[in-house]
Amino acid sequence: RKEVEQDPGPFNVPEGATVAFNCTYSNSASQSFFWYRQDCRKEPKLLMSVYSSGNEDGRFTAQLNRASQYISLLIRDSKLSDSATYLCVVTNSNSGYALNFGKGTSLLVTP
Amino acid sequence: GAGVSQSPRYKVAKRGQDVALRCDPISGHVSLFWYQQALGQGPEFLTYFQNEAQLDKSGLPSDRFFAERPEGSVSTLKIQRTQQEDSAVYLCASSLPGQGGTGANVLTFGAGSRLTVL
């Protein structure tokens, strides 16, 4: 079983919609959590870190539930430019520095 | 340069050939990582350097894979006797070490080297 599991999608939503992605991780000792965004044939780029108290960055809200070991990302008022693959990322519980990536969830925002 | 630079961007190799992929991290970044991303998958950890020291190579899939960073800046990932299953994008990332976990794992990735083994 992979350490980080995500629904690969694709999620097809109209512009302006709200969409939510979830991800689960297997090791309760993991310490740091992130969402990265990857455009087609491009490198992953950090979208936001995920904090225990939850955090918001504009239209993006990330939540962490340590008890249930899941992380969520909510995107409000979707834009065409939000179309990408969203990677859920958890620090490797053994090393503390290496990142374990999920397979990614594909989002397509349509006009 | 301002970002992580990787070369070549694209490499086609015949099965059995050796390849070398280069990574030039952001100046001053102590930590350097190599990841392998197969089509439709997330990046998979290969190896980690702190300066010139290779602290973790647990993700290297076989002894055909070798990485080095002799002067603590540029790194090279070498794959010997390439196989078709080695076809993937090889991503290099660098980061500052950070303190107390803050920023420690915020990686900046290069554009990757896409390897196709025929």
XYZ file of C-alpha atoms in Angstrom:
229
model
C 0.000 0.000 0.000
C 1.354 3.399 -0.923
C 2.010 5.797 1.927
C -0.114 8.505 0.292
C -3.373 7.719 -1.502
C -5.366 10.066 -3.698
C -8.336 9.719 -5.997
C -6.785 10.249 -9.434
C -9.955 11.766 -10.871
C -10.302 13.403 -13.297
C -12.505 16.007 -11.737
C -14.267 18.011 -14.437
C -15.911 21.138 -13.046
C -17.314 24.327 -14.576
C -15.727 27.686 -13.964
C -16.835 29.150 -10.663
C -17.477 25.798 -9.013
C -16.102 24.702 -5.692
C -14.132 21.461 -5.731
C -12.545 19.446 -2.950
C -9.815 16.818 -3.007
C -8.957 14.429 -0.234
C -5.891 12.385 0.416
C -5.039 9.809 3.075
C -1.664 8.892 4.478
C -0.727 5.680 6.186
C 1.867 6.605 8.772
C 0.733 8.550 11.797
C 4.340 9.644 12.489
C 4.410 11.895 9.420
C 5.094 15.484 10.411
C 4.761 17.811 7.442
C 2.122 18.003 4.752
C 1.855 19.892 1.498
C -0.109 20.300 -1.674
C 1.930 20.658 -4.848
C 0.539 21.547 -8.246
C 1.841 20.028 -11.457
C 0.886 21.316 -14.892
C 1.047 18.978 -17.862
C 4.660 18.093 -18.681
C 5.963 20.560 -16.115
C 7.635 20.169 -12.743
C 5.705 20.100 -9.449
C 5.451 23.439 -7.679
C 4.511 24.070 -4.092
C 0.922 25.262 -3.800
C 0.682 25.420 -0.031
C 1.768 23.810 3.192
C -0.915 22.230 5.350
C -1.061 23.109 9.018
C -2.930 21.358 11.807
C -5.148 24.373 12.400
C -6.057 24.575 8.720
C -4.921 27.377 6.465
C -6.202 29.462 3.642
C -4.505 31.172 0.728
C -6.940 33.137 -1.366
C -9.347 30.699 -2.991
C -7.480 27.674 -1.601
C -8.102 26.123 1.811
C -6.148 23.188 3.199
C -7.142 21.078 6.162
C -5.363 18.354 8.093
C -7.099 15.725 10.197
C -4.394 13.862 12.107
C -6.827 11.521 13.863
C -8.200 10.238 10.570
C -4.922 10.765 8.702
C -6.353 12.710 5.834
C -5.609 16.003 4.165
C -7.984 18.039 2.067
C -7.754 20.855 -0.430
C -10.722 23.049 -1.249
C -10.713 25.325 -4.273
C -13.418 27.974 -4.434
C -14.514 29.888 -7.523
C -12.531 27.652 -9.874
C -10.656 29.322 -12.724
C -9.636 27.812 -16.039
C -6.044 28.289 -14.922
C -6.614 25.938 -11.964
C -6.622 22.996 -14.392
C -3.677 20.862 -13.322
C -2.755 17.800 -11.287
C -2.741 18.331 -7.541
C -0.234 16.230 -5.615
C -0.715 15.430 -1.956
C 2.671 15.277 -0.240
C 3.714 13.951 3.149
C 7.165 13.827 4.686
C 8.607 10.357 4.903
C 8.093 9.221 8.476
C 11.467 7.448 8.580
C 13.723 10.149 7.205
C 11.781 13.293 7.983
C 13.163 15.019 4.905
C 12.194 12.970 1.885
C 8.751 13.650 0.522
C 6.234 10.964 -0.367
C 3.949 12.021 -3.180
C 0.528 10.725 -4.020
C -0.267 9.912 -7.653
C -2.079 13.200 -7.992
C -5.648 14.257 -8.666
C -6.381 15.669 -12.084
C -8.603 18.737 -12.267
C -10.079 20.143 -15.445
C -12.006 23.395 -15.182
C -14.202 24.013 -18.198
C -15.773 27.230 -19.514
C 20.774 30.916 -11.963
C 17.469 31.629 -10.302
C 16.073 28.108 -10.504
C 17.093 24.472 -10.623
C 18.535 23.636 -13.999
C 18.547 20.138 -15.463
C 20.090 18.757 -18.611
C 19.448 17.219 -20.979
C 15.735 17.966 -21.087
C 15.149 14.967 -23.310
C 17.241 11.857 -23.760
C 16.553 8.859 -25.945
C 18.748 5.856 -25.235
C 18.938 2.394 -26.675
C 18.527 -0.385 -24.160
C 21.877 -1.166 -22.619
C 23.330 2.311 -23.029
C 24.607 4.352 -20.111
C 23.135 7.803 -19.490
C 24.113 10.733 -17.298
C 21.665 13.384 -16.146
C 22.865 16.649 -14.689
C 21.335 18.901 -12.049
C 22.454 22.410 -11.170
C 20.624 23.410 -7.961
C 19.809 26.867 -6.695
C 22.969 28.531 -5.444
C 23.352 28.082 -1.696
C 20.864 25.234 -1.407
C 22.390 22.592 0.791
C 19.900 19.802 0.166
C 19.490 18.098 -3.187
C 17.056 15.369 -4.111
C 16.486 13.148 -7.120
C 13.023 11.836 -7.902
C 11.730 9.548 -10.633
C 8.293 10.169 -12.116
C 6.762 7.544 -14.358
C 3.840 8.408 -16.589
C 0.644 8.868 -14.594
C 2.403 8.525 -11.262
C 3.618 10.889 -8.594
C 7.335 11.479 -8.136
C 9.162 8.685 -6.289
C 12.152 9.482 -4.060
C 15.497 8.187 -5.311
C 18.284 9.787 -3.280
C 19.220 12.735 -1.061
C 22.397 14.786 -0.648
C 23.319 17.236 2.030
C 26.193 19.184 0.522
C 28.473 16.519 -0.970
C 27.327 13.743 1.352
C 24.828 11.245 0.010
C 22.795 10.646 3.153
C 20.084 8.458 1.685
C 20.060 6.324 -1.430
C 17.310 3.980 -0.336
C 15.103 4.866 -3.294
C 17.556 3.920 -6.029
C 15.838 0.987 -7.780
C 18.947 -1.021 -8.560
C 22.715 -0.917 -8.499
C 22.579 0.366 -12.065
C 21.647 3.748 -10.617
C 24.368 5.935 -9.177
C 24.338 9.565 -8.060
C 27.076 11.919 -6.999
C 27.569 15.510 -5.923
C 31.333 15.754 -5.492
C 31.638 19.467 -4.692
C 28.320 19.955 -3.003
C 26.691 21.827 -5.868
C 26.117 20.159 -9.263
C 24.841 16.592 -9.112
C 24.837 13.825 -11.689
C 22.518 10.836 -11.813
C 23.972 8.003 -13.832
C 22.062 5.018 -15.090
C 24.076 2.129 -16.434
C 22.819 -0.448 -18.917
C 19.466 1.276 -19.281
C 16.298 -0.829 -19.424
C 12.879 0.064 -20.800
C 11.454 0.314 -17.283
C 13.889 3.190 -16.626
C 11.861 5.384 -18.987
C 10.560 8.235 -16.858
C 11.083 11.870 -16.013
C 13.953 12.358 -13.595
C 13.352 15.377 -11.385
C 15.977 17.128 -9.360
C 14.987 19.372 -6.466
C 16.892 21.502 -4.015
C 16.079 23.200 -0.745
C 17.551 25.136 2.132
C 17.814 22.984 5.209
C 15.471 25.154 7.265
C 15.078 25.197 11.017
C 12.622 23.305 13.157
C 10.995 21.879 10.103
C 9.964 25.245 8.706
C 11.032 25.403 5.105
C 13.016 22.227 5.524
C 10.955 20.314 3.024
C 9.947 23.085 0.645
C 11.482 21.820 -2.539
C 12.116 23.704 -5.738
C 12.087 21.325 -8.661
C 13.865 21.541 -11.964
C 11.991 20.976 -15.201
C 13.193 17.376 -15.311
C 15.030 15.150 -17.752
C 12.691 12.942 -19.765
C 14.412 9.636 -20.484
C 13.037 7.272 -23.091
C 14.690 3.873 -23.422
C 13.972 2.044 -26.665
